Every structure is written in C-alpha cells, then in structure tokens.
Short mmCIF file of C-alpha atoms and ligand atoms in Angstrom, two decimals:
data_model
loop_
_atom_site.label_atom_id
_atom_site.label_comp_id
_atom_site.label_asym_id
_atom_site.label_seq_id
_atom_site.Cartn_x
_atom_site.Cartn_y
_atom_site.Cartn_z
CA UNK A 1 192.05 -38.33 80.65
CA UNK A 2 196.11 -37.84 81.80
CA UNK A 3 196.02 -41.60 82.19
CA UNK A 4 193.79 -42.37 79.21
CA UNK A 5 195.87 -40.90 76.56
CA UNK A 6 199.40 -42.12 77.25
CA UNK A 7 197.54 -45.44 77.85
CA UNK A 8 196.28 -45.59 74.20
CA UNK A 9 199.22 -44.24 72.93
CA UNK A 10 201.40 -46.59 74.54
CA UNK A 11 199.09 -49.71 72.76
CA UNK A 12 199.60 -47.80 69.70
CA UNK A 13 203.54 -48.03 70.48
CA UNK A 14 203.27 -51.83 70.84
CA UNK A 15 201.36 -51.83 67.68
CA UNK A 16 203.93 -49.59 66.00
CA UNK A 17 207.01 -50.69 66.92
CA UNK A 18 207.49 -48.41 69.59
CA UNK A 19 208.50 -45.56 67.25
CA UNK A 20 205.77 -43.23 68.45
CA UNK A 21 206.95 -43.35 71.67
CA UNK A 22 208.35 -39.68 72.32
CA UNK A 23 205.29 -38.51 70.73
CA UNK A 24 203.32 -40.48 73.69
CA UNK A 25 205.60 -38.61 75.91
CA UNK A 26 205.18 -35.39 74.44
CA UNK A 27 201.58 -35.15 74.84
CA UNK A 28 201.32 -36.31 78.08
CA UNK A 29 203.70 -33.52 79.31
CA UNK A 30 201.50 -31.19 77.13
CA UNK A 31 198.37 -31.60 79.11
CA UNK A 32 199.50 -28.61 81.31
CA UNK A 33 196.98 -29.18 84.39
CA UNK A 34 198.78 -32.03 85.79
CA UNK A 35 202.37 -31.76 87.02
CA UNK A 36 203.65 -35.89 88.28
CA UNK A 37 199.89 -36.31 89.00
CA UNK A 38 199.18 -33.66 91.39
CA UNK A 39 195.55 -31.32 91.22
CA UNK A 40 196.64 -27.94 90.25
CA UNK A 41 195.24 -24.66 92.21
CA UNK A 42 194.31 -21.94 89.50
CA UNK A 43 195.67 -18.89 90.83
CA UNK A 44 195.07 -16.57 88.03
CA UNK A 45 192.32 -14.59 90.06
CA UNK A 46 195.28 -13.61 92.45
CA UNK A 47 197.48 -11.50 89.94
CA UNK A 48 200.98 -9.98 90.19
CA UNK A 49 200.19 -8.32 93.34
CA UNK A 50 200.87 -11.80 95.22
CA UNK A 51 204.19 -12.22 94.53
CA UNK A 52 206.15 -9.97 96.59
CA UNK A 53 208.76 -10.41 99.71
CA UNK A 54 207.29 -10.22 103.58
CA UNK A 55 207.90 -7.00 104.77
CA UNK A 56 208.19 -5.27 108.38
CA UNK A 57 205.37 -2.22 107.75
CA UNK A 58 202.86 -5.35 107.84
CA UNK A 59 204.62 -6.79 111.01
CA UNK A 60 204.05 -3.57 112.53
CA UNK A 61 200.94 -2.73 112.02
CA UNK A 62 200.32 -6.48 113.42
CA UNK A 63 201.82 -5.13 116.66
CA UNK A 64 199.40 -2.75 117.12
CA UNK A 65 196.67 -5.28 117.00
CA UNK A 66 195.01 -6.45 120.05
CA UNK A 67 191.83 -8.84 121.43
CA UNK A 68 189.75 -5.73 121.47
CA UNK A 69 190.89 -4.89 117.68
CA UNK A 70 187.68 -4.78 115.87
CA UNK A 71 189.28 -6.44 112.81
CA UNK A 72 191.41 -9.74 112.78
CA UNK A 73 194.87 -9.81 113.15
CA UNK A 74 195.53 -11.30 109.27
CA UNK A 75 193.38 -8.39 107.77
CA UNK A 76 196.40 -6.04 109.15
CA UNK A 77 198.89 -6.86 106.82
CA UNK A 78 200.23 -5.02 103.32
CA UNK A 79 199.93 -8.15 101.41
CA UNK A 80 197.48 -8.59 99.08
CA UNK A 81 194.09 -9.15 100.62
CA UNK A 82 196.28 -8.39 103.78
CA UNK A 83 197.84 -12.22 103.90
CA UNK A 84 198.61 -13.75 100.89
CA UNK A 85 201.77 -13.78 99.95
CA UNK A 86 203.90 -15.84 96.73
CA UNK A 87 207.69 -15.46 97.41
CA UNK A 88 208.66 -14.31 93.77
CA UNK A 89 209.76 -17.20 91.99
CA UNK A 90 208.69 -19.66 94.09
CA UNK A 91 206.55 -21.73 92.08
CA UNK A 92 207.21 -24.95 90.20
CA UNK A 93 208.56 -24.52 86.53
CA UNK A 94 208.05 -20.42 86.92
CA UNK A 95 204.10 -20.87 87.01
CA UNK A 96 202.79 -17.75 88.24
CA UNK A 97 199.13 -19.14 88.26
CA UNK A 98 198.85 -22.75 89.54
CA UNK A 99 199.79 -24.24 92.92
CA UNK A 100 199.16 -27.52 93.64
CA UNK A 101 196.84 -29.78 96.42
CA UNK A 102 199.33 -31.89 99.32
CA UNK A 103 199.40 -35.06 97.96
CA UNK A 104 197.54 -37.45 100.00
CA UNK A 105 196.56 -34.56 102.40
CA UNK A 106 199.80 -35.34 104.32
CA UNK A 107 201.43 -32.07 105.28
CA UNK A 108 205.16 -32.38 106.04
CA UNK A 109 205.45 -29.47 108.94
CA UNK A 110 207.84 -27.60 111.32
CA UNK A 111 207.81 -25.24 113.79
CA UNK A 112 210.83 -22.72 113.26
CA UNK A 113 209.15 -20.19 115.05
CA UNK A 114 209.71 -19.24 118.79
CA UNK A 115 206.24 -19.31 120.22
CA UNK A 116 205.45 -19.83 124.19
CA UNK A 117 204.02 -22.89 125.72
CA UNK A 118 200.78 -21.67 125.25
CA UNK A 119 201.17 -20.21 121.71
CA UNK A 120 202.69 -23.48 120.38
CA UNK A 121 199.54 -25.46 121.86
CA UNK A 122 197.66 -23.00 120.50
CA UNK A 123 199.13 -23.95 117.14
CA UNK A 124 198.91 -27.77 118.49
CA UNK A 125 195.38 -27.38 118.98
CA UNK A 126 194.26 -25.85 115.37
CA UNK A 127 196.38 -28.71 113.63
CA UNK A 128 194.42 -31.18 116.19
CA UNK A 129 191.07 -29.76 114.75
CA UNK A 130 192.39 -30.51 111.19
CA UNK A 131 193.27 -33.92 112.76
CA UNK A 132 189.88 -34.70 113.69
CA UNK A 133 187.49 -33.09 111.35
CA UNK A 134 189.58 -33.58 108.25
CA UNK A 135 191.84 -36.03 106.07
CA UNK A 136 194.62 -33.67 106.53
CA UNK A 137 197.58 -35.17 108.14
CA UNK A 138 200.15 -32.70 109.65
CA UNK A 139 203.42 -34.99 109.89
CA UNK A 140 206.64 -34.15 111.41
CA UNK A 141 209.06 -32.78 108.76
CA UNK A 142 211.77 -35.54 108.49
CA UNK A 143 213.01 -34.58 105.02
CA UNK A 144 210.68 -34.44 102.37
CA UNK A 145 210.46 -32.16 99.46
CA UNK A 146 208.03 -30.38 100.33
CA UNK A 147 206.92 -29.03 103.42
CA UNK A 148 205.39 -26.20 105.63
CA UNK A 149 207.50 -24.09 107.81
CA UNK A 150 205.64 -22.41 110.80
CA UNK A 151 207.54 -19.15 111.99
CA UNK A 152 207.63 -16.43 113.80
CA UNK A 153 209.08 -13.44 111.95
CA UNK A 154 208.11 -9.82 112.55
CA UNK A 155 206.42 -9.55 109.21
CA UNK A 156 202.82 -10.41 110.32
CA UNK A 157 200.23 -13.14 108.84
CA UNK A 158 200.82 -14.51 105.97
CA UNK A 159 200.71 -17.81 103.77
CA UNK A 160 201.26 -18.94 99.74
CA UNK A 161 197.86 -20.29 98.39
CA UNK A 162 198.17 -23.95 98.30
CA UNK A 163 201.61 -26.14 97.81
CA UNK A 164 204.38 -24.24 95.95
CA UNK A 165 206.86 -26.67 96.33
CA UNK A 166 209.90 -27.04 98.38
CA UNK A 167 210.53 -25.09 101.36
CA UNK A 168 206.84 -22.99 102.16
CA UNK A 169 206.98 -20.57 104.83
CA UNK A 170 203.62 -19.78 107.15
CA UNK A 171 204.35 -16.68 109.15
CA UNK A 172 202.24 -16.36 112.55
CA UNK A 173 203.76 -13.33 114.36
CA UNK A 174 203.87 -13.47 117.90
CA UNK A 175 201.55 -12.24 119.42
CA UNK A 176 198.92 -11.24 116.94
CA UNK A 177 198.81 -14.19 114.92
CA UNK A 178 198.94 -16.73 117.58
CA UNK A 179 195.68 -15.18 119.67
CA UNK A 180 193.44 -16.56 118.04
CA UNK A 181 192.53 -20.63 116.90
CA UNK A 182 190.96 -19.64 114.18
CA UNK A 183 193.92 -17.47 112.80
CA UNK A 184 196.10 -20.28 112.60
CA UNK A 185 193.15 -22.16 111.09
CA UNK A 186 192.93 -19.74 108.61
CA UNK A 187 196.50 -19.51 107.61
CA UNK A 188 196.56 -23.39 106.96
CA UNK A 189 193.43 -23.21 105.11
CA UNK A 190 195.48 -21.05 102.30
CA UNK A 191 198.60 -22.93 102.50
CA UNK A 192 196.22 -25.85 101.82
CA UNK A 193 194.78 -24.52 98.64
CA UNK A 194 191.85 -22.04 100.25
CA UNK A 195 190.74 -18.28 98.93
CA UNK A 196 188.71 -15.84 101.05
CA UNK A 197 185.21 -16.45 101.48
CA UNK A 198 184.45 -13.01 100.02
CA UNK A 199 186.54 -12.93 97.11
CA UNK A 200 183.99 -15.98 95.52
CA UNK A 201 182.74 -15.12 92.06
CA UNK A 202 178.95 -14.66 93.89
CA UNK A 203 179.90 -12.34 96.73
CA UNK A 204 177.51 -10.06 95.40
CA UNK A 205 174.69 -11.85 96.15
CA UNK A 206 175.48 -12.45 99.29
CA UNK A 207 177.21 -9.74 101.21
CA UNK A 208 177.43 -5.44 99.47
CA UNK A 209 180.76 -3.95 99.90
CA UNK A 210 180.88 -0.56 100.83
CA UNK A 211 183.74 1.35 98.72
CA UNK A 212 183.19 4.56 100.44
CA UNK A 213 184.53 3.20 103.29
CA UNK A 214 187.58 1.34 102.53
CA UNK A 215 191.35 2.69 102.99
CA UNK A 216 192.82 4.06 100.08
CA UNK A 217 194.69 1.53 98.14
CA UNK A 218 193.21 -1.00 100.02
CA UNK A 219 190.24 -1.80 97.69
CA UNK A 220 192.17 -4.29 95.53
CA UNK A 221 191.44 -6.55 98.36
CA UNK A 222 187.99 -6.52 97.79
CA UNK A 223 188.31 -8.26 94.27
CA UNK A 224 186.27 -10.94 92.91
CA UNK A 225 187.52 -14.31 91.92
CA UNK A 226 186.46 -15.43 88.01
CA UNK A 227 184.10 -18.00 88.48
CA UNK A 228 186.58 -20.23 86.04
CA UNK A 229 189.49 -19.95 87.93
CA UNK A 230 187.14 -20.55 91.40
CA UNK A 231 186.01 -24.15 92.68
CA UNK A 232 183.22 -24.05 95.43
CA UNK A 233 183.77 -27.77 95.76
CA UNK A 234 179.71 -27.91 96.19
CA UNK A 235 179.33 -25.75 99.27
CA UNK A 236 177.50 -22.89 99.16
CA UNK A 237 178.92 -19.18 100.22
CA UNK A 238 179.27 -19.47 104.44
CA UNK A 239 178.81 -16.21 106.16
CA UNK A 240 180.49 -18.45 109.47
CA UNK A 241 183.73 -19.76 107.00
CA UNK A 242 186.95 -18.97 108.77
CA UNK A 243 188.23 -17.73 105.76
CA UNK A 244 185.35 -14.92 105.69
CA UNK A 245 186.95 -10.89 106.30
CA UNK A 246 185.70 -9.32 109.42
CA UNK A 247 183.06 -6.85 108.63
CA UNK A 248 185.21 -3.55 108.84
CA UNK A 249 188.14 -5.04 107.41
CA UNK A 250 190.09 -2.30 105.60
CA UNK A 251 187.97 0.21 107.00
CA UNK A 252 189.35 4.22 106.47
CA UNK A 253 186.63 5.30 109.04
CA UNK A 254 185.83 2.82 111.79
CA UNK A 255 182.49 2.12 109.35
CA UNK A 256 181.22 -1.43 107.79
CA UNK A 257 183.32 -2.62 104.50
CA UNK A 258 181.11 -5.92 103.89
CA UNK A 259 177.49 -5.91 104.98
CA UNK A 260 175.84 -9.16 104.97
CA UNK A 261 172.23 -8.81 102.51
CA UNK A 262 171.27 -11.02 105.26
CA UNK A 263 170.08 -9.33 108.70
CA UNK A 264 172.21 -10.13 112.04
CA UNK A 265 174.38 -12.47 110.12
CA UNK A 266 178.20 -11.98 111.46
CA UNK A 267 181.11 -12.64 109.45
CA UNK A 268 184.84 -12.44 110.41
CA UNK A 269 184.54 -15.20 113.36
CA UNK A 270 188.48 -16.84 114.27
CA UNK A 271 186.79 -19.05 116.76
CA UNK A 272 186.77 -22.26 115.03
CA UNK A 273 186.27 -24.05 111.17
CA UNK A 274 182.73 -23.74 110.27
CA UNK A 275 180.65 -26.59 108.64
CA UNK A 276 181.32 -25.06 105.72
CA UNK A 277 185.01 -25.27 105.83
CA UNK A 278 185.47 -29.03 106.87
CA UNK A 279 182.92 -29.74 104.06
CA UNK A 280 184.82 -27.72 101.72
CA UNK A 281 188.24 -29.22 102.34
CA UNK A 282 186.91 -32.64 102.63
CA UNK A 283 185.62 -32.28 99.18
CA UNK A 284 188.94 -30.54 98.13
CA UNK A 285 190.84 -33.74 99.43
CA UNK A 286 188.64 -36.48 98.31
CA UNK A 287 187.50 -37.45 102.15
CA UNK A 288 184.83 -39.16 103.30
CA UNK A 289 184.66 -37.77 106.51
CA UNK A 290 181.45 -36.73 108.12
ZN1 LIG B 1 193.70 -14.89 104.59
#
C-alpha cells in the first residue's frame, strides 16, 4: 500500500501535468505507520511509565543479586517491568508509541562498557548465537546513524524496545547483568523490537498471576499487552522464551508471582534462546532461517 499509492498518484501527475504532485507527497507522509520505509513497533501497551532516566536505586538492588538469586538479574530493576527503559524524548519525531525494526537486521554496535575478558566473551558469545540462529547481523559501529551502545553503568539492566534512533544505550551492569548468556540475550531481544513473554494479550490462558504475592507497586509489571498493539509473529506463547519472568519475579514474600496452568513447566530460564525465540525473530525479520 505505501508504495501503491504514491505510485498511482505519481501516473496521475504525468497525466495531470504534474500539478498534483504535493498532494502525492502529502499523502504518502500521511500514512503514519511507515517512517523512510522502516516497520514500526507499536508501543502503546508500554505507557508513560517507560520513559524515564536510568537510575542508581535499580543499579543497587542489581548489586545485591547473585547466581543463587532466585529471580534474574533484569527482574531487579525500578524500570518498568524491571528493564525497559525509553530515555524521554528519545524517539523519532516525538512518537511516544512506535519504535522501529533494524533495517536489514544489521545492528550497528559498540562496547562502551568496561567488562572483563570473560564478561566481554560472554557478551561475544550471545551476539554469536544471534549470528548463527538468526538474520541479525551485529556490525562494528563505524558511524552510522543509528546504533547500539553496550555499557556498563551502575544503573542495572535495561534496554529501549526496538530501534529509537540515533545513539541507543543497552546497560549490562557488571556483574549482574553479564552472569548470565541469556541476560544479554534478553536485553538484545528488546532493543530488537521484543516484549515479555508474559505481558502477551493471552497470558491468562497460559500462566495465573498471583497478586497477593507481588511487591507493592510492583504489579504494573504484570500488565497485559492489547492484542492490537501485540504481534505473535505466528508462534505460540513459550513457557522456555528468554524473554519469559522468572516465576517469583516481584515477589513481596519469597512465594510464586506466575504459576504456569501447566504442571512442572519452568519459566524464567537465561540459559539460552528457545525455539520459540529464533522462530519469533526470524519471522520479525523476514528470515528464512531454519
Ligand atoms: Zn526484559
């Protein structure tokens, strides 16, 4: 359809003279869902709470996290669902609800952060599982618009939800955020255009939240996505996604927050993508890889 319409109503130019021209213009920039070709995220299920500054209260209560933590280190954080964050005014042409997909999959990227030998090949190895199971192409950052910075800041675990534009900051404390291959994962899953697994329209059919047990303030976390503003992109809701909450995420009293309706299921694994997730963001990025 964007290409479509300018298309006739550049024949009807020709036919005319030309003198509908800025009209042909006008309605192409009118569409409003595609910005110089790019697929637009709908962010409207986020809300205002995203946008906010990083802040050191999340960074320390990442420090207290360790391996025997029984949540994961990015469901520590203030933000909202504990790791999104939006820097306030950060979007393209003041948007608050659309990000947009990497163009071609290729993600411009640098590391900014200081990170030990083994923390940076930690971060090596999650963009070499992107390398082989996916279309996504992590490039060196040599300059272009836009691009991912990887750092290090004492402000926890956080990324935007998909491309912003410009300068886009993915924070992976040390040493929380860089224990585990599937944080990192999980981090570049949002900055590449990925919600949590829980917060899908159909949760509720799959998993019962417990309210009782959540923290105080906390439960906005636990929100639903609208099923408008949501694409499953033909995969089913995946107990094993790395983008699934641990199952006391949240918690006020050491108890379950998200019970799987299914028995022994587990949810809240950092080990790796699941099936799930490669299909997903194959789909997302029009790949054909198996
Ligand atoms: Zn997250």
């Amino acid at each position: 359809m964007a290409v479509l319409i300018p298309t006739v109503l550049v024949v009807l130019c020709f036919v005319s003279f030309g003198i509908c021209w800025p009209l042909a213009e006008d309605n192409y920039l009118d569409e409003g869902n595609s910005v110089d070709g790019d697929v637009v995220i709908d962010l409207s299920s986020l809300g205002p709470e995203a946008f906010r500054e990083p802040d050191e209260k999340s960074g320390e209560a990442l420090s207290n996290w360790t391996s025997t933590s029984e949540v994961n280190p990015e469901e520590t954080g203030e933000y909202l669902e504990g790791d999104i964050l939006m820097p306030p005014g950060s979007l393209r042409n003041g948007m608050r609800d659309q990000s947009y997909r990497w163009q071609d999959g290729i993600v411009p990227y640098v590391i900014e952060g200081s990170y030990s030998t083994e923390q940076r090949n930690l971060i090596m190895k999650a963009i070499a599982d992107y390398h082989r199971l996916t279309c996504i192409r992590f490039v060196p950052y040599t300059g272009q618009t836009d691009y991912l910075v990887i750092q290090s800041k004492n402000t926890g675990c956080w990324s935007s939800v998909g491309r912003i534009g410009g300068r886009q900051e993915v924070n992976l404390q040390t040493p929380g955020c860089v224990s585990l291959k599937g944080t990192v994962l999980h981090e570049l899953l949002h900055a590449l255009g990925f919600m949590h697994e829980q917060s899908r329209p159909e949760r509720d059919h799959f998993v019962t939240v417990h309210y009782r047990n959540i923290r105080a303030g906390a439960e906005n976390n636990f929100k639903k996505a609208d099923a408008k503003s949501t694409d499953d992109f033909g995969v089913g809701y995946d107990y094993n996604s790395v983008m699934h909450y641990s199952d006391k995420a949240f918690s006020k009293n050491g108890q379950i927050t998200i019970e799987p309706k299914v028995g022994g299921v587990k949810v809240g694994q950092r080990d790796g993508f699941s099936r799930g997730d490669v299909r997903k963001l194959n789909n997302m990025y029009n790949c054909s890889k198996e």
